[in-house]
């Protein structure tokens, strides 16, 4: 049998030390109390100096009211305060302190010294304290107006606590959080934080602003994405003022800085509520930065629920949180930079085209199928004859075939009824400045000389001519002028390259460590007869001329960006820039879209020339470049239901091998290994490429390369298999290069379905999404000149010359 224990009153010192331990759990708690005292004393500048995370030394110097000389003897006793005299005062307390416990507590667990001077005192006074009592006499000494409190050897007599706080660095991090938080909230007060004898870590100026202080403390990546928000609700007697990051910003950890009635507090409920709003907009496990200052009727708040006043309780919590959530949501939707696109993912193989839902700037949803062409004035070739449907099934092959196809187009055009109809339309519209040149070209087809003129111009009769053309492109310095002889058997100049050999594109990318190549600088004027192009482009179109070399400098990004520091990515970008053909860039930058012949080929016009483009080749390069240039900044296509990777791999492997070769092992096992590889790379994939793979092996999001474009999901399984097998995961640069390439191939694949609706929608995408993006940013490689990706097929000037002779 155990005897019952004897109850006795605890020593006052023990009581005080227990109480002190509750209030001051770590140096940051003590500092928070001291900062609040300084703010209560109306300081405008606060300087904090720390040694060993505040455990050894913590000093705070302010320029506030100071402490009266005759209060110095009791200031560190428990329950001595200048801020509260009756319990009722608590209901309307507007100061931070009220319990008179902070200084007392600190003096029980540390050596505390106060040096203070009020404005009316002639000199400063210094006093040391132990266990709430003055230790030694109060000494007059020199000092500035304000108070300096020094706390040394914190927890020297609470060894268990001291042992628990082993890492000064961790304590310093907490101190930085507290100082940073108060500096942001009290932007009119200057805060300085430094380690003893070292440079300052935080220094905010007096009369700064919240955003400037966020920039100083957290950096520009957060500050530039901040949206200001404000809520006022007289019924709930609440108001909120704050700054929240827009949806472009996301961080693994995120942060929430919450002040309720100017007191730094933590509210897990508010944190969760805010997170739940952002969850719709940010990638999984990514968070926002949110600073909220919530002001509530003091009568509705109980600040006295937690010893460190770290938590508060307030009335109408649920309604207030709801108001905050709605306000954040509205703000996020109304901000211009919403760039995350949501799509409904079906099983692989199904099309997603019609299900694109974009959150637009005003927050309204616009379905892709409802979008209409904005520029209704611009005539397109398909208005005049139905080129597309007749061409859709044709396989895309070599140049000769392309030419034949093109002849087929011309033949279509010579159809009487169509031509009549077209003439009719043309008559009514040809006064407009922006009627494309193709109208003139085909108009002439109606003449009796039609066949004689067109046939020799578009048919390659033998291999020699092809070679001639290729040579003339490869060695453009020889003779590449437009041939004015109508009967000459070499009538087609693939691309009119005035002086491409002078292009600075033959530099070895390895030599190029800095972007400041001659490409970026002003090229020799003789090399680029842009004045001609400019005048023609401006004359013919009411569109602004885009200078090709500007593309490098002005790749226009809608969003503030994270600039990558990776040399490998920069090198890959230099390679793109060094192999870019400026002439082609000029053509594409100022292109006028004429029509899609089918899903793989399109006609564009530049100046007086007509070009045939292999759309998917252009698109692939465009996407490849987009991935490199938007590296770390790509948007996300969220899948509403994450897709199991293993199943996708099985599908992908099946698609690759009709008959599974058992030597390759078990297909499921292989799929699992493939899943493991992607899961192991998931952090990198998300951060760099916005490809989101969950830890459970599901695909949650794909990168958004060009706004409004989603890849053909039927090709997803093959893409994933190729990611595993074709990407070089071992070397950084190779990995980025091959990953970007495979992704570009996947994204540039059109839906192969020949259903009319699908073909139409593919073409719509190309005209309204892909070609505008090409116009804006695309840097075409020189290889496009010779490999038929872009082929000049008609020149109005030549045609005129032909007709003059007839
Ligand atoms: P409380 O803040 O709850 O009143 P404290 O123990 O924190 O209790 O402070 C006790 C008193 O000491 C305060 O009420 C205030 O009058 C005075 N005091 C403390 N710090 C300062 C300061 N930095 N400047 C001026 N007065 C101070
Ligand atoms: Mg206080």
GROMACS .gro file of N, CA, C and O in nm, residues 306-344:
model
  156
  306UNK      N    1  -0.384   3.147  -2.417
  306UNK     CA    2  -0.258   3.074  -2.434
  306UNK      C    3  -0.149   3.152  -2.361
  306UNK      O    4  -0.142   3.273  -2.371
  307UNK      N    5  -0.063   3.083  -2.288
  307UNK     CA    6   0.038   3.154  -2.210
  307UNK      C    7   0.125   3.247  -2.296
  307UNK      O    8   0.160   3.356  -2.255
  308UNK      N    9   0.158   3.201  -2.418
  308UNK     CA   10   0.243   3.289  -2.500
  308UNK      C   11   0.157   3.379  -2.588
  308UNK      O   12   0.209   3.448  -2.675
  309UNK      N   13   0.028   3.376  -2.567
  309UNK     CA   14  -0.069   3.453  -2.646
  309UNK      C   15  -0.054   3.416  -2.795
  309UNK      O   16  -0.081   3.498  -2.883
  310UNK      N   17  -0.010   3.295  -2.819
  310UNK     CA   18   0.016   3.252  -2.955
  310UNK      C   19  -0.113   3.215  -3.028
  310UNK      O   20  -0.123   3.220  -3.149
  311UNK      N   21  -0.211   3.177  -2.948
  311UNK     CA   22  -0.341   3.145  -3.008
  311UNK      C   23  -0.446   3.234  -2.946
  311UNK      O   24  -0.436   3.272  -2.830
  312UNK      N   25  -0.544   3.267  -3.025
  312UNK     CA   26  -0.654   3.345  -2.970
  312UNK      C   27  -0.784   3.277  -3.010
  312UNK      O   28  -0.788   3.197  -3.103
  313UNK      N   29  -0.889   3.308  -2.937
  313UNK     CA   30  -1.020   3.257  -2.975
  313UNK      C   31  -1.107   3.375  -3.011
  313UNK      O   32  -1.095   3.481  -2.950
  314UNK      N   33  -1.193   3.356  -3.109
  314UNK     CA   34  -1.282   3.467  -3.139
  314UNK      C   35  -1.420   3.415  -3.178
  314UNK      O   36  -1.436   3.302  -3.224
  315UNK      N   37  -1.517   3.502  -3.160
  315UNK     CA   38  -1.655   3.466  -3.192
  315UNK      C   39  -1.676   3.468  -3.343
  315UNK      O   40  -1.603   3.533  -3.415
  316UNK      N   41  -1.780   3.400  -3.389
  316UNK     CA   42  -1.817   3.394  -3.532
  316UNK      C   43  -1.703   3.343  -3.620
  316UNK      O   44  -1.687   3.387  -3.734
  317UNK      N   45  -1.623   3.254  -3.562
  317UNK     CA   46  -1.505   3.207  -3.635
  317UNK      C   47  -1.542   3.154  -3.775
  317UNK      O   48  -1.480   3.190  -3.875
  318UNK      N   49  -1.647   3.071  -3.777
  318UNK     CA   50  -1.682   3.006  -3.903
  318UNK      C   51  -1.720   3.107  -4.012
  318UNK      O   52  -1.669   3.101  -4.124
  319UNK      N   53  -1.805   3.202  -3.973
  319UNK     CA   54  -1.850   3.302  -4.072
  319UNK      C   55  -1.732   3.388  -4.118
  319UNK      O   56  -1.719   3.419  -4.237
  320UNK      N   57  -1.647   3.424  -4.022
  320UNK     CA   58  -1.534   3.509  -4.056
  320UNK      C   59  -1.440   3.437  -4.153
  320UNK      O   60  -1.397   3.492  -4.254
  321UNK      N   61  -1.415   3.310  -4.123
  321UNK     CA   62  -1.326   3.233  -4.213
  321UNK      C   63  -1.388   3.221  -4.352
  321UNK      O   64  -1.320   3.231  -4.454
  322UNK      N   65  -1.519   3.202  -4.356
  322UNK     CA   66  -1.587   3.194  -4.485
  322UNK      C   67  -1.569   3.321  -4.567
  322UNK      O   68  -1.544   3.315  -4.688
  323UNK      N   69  -1.581   3.433  -4.499
  323UNK     CA   70  -1.565   3.562  -4.568
  323UNK      C   71  -1.423   3.574  -4.624
  323UNK      O   72  -1.402   3.621  -4.735
  324UNK      N   73  -1.326   3.530  -4.544
  324UNK     CA   74  -1.187   3.539  -4.588
  324UNK      C   75  -1.165   3.450  -4.711
  324UNK      O   76  -1.104   3.490  -4.810
  325UNK      N   77  -1.221   3.330  -4.704
  325UNK     CA   78  -1.204   3.237  -4.816
  325UNK      C   79  -1.262   3.295  -4.945
  325UNK      O   80  -1.198   3.293  -5.051
  326UNK      N   81  -1.384   3.348  -4.934
  326UNK     CA   82  -1.446   3.404  -5.054
  326UNK      C   83  -1.362   3.519  -5.108
  326UNK      O   84  -1.343   3.531  -5.230
  327UNK      N   85  -1.313   3.603  -5.017
  327UNK     CA   86  -1.236   3.719  -5.063
  327UNK      C   87  -1.109   3.673  -5.135
  327UNK      O   88  -1.073   3.727  -5.240
  328UNK      N   89  -1.043   3.571  -5.082
  328UNK     CA   90  -0.920   3.523  -5.147
  328UNK      C   91  -0.953   3.465  -5.285
  328UNK      O   92  -0.887   3.494  -5.385
  329UNK      N   93  -1.057   3.386  -5.287
  329UNK     CA   94  -1.096   3.322  -5.414
  329UNK      C   95  -1.127   3.428  -5.520
  329UNK      O   96  -1.079   3.421  -5.634
  330UNK      N   97  -1.205   3.528  -5.481
  330UNK     CA   98  -1.241   3.634  -5.576
  330UNK      C   99  -1.115   3.704  -5.626
  330UNK      O  100  -1.100   3.732  -5.744
  331UNK      N  101  -1.025   3.729  -5.533
  331UNK     CA  102  -0.903   3.800  -5.570
  331UNK      C  103  -0.822   3.718  -5.670
  331UNK      O  104  -0.775   3.769  -5.771
  332UNK      N  105  -0.809   3.590  -5.642
  332UNK     CA  106  -0.728   3.505  -5.730
  332UNK      C  107  -0.789   3.498  -5.869
  332UNK      O  108  -0.719   3.501  -5.969
  333UNK      N  109  -0.921   3.489  -5.872
  333UNK     CA  110  -0.985   3.477  -6.003
  333UNK      C  111  -0.979   3.606  -6.082
  333UNK      O  112  -0.975   3.606  -6.203
  334UNK      N  113  -0.979   3.716  -6.009
  334UNK     CA  114  -0.984   3.843  -6.081
  334UNK      C  115  -0.846   3.888  -6.125
  334UNK      O  116  -0.833   3.980  -6.202
  335UNK      N  117  -0.744   3.821  -6.078
  335UNK     CA  118  -0.612   3.870  -6.115
  335UNK      C  119  -0.577   3.817  -6.253
  335UNK      O  120  -0.611   3.707  -6.291
  336UNK      N  121  -0.507   3.901  -6.327
  336UNK     CA  122  -0.481   3.873  -6.468
  336UNK      C  123  -0.398   3.751  -6.494
  336UNK      O  124  -0.401   3.695  -6.600
  337UNK      N  125  -0.321   3.715  -6.394
  337UNK     CA  126  -0.218   3.617  -6.428
  337UNK      C  127  -0.259   3.473  -6.403
  337UNK      O  128  -0.173   3.389  -6.395
  338UNK      N  129  -0.387   3.448  -6.395
  338UNK     CA  130  -0.427   3.309  -6.378
  338UNK      C  131  -0.382   3.229  -6.498
  338UNK      O  132  -0.412   3.262  -6.611
  339UNK      N  133  -0.306   3.127  -6.476
  339UNK     CA  134  -0.252   3.056  -6.591
  339UNK      C  135  -0.266   2.907  -6.580
  339UNK      O  136  -0.215   2.833  -6.661
  340UNK      N  137  -0.332   2.860  -6.478
  340UNK     CA  138  -0.344   2.717  -6.464
  340UNK      C  139  -0.469   2.673  -6.538
  340UNK      O  140  -0.574   2.734  -6.525
  341UNK      N  141  -0.457   2.570  -6.616
  341UNK     CA  142  -0.569   2.529  -6.697
  341UNK      C  143  -0.619   2.395  -6.647
  341UNK      O  144  -0.541   2.307  -6.618
  342UNK      N  145  -0.746   2.380  -6.637
  342UNK     CA  146  -0.801   2.254  -6.589
  342UNK      C  147  -0.868   2.180  -6.701
  342UNK      O  148  -0.944   2.238  -6.777
  343UNK      N  149  -0.838   2.057  -6.709
  343UNK     CA  150  -0.906   1.980  -6.811
  343UNK      C  151  -0.956   1.852  -6.749
  343UNK      O  152  -0.905   1.806  -6.648
  344UNK      N  153  -1.054   1.799  -6.811
  344UNK     CA  154  -1.110   1.674  -6.764
  344UNK      C  155  -1.032   1.562  -6.832
  344UNK      O  156  -1.027   1.555  -6.953
   0.00000   0.00000   0.00000
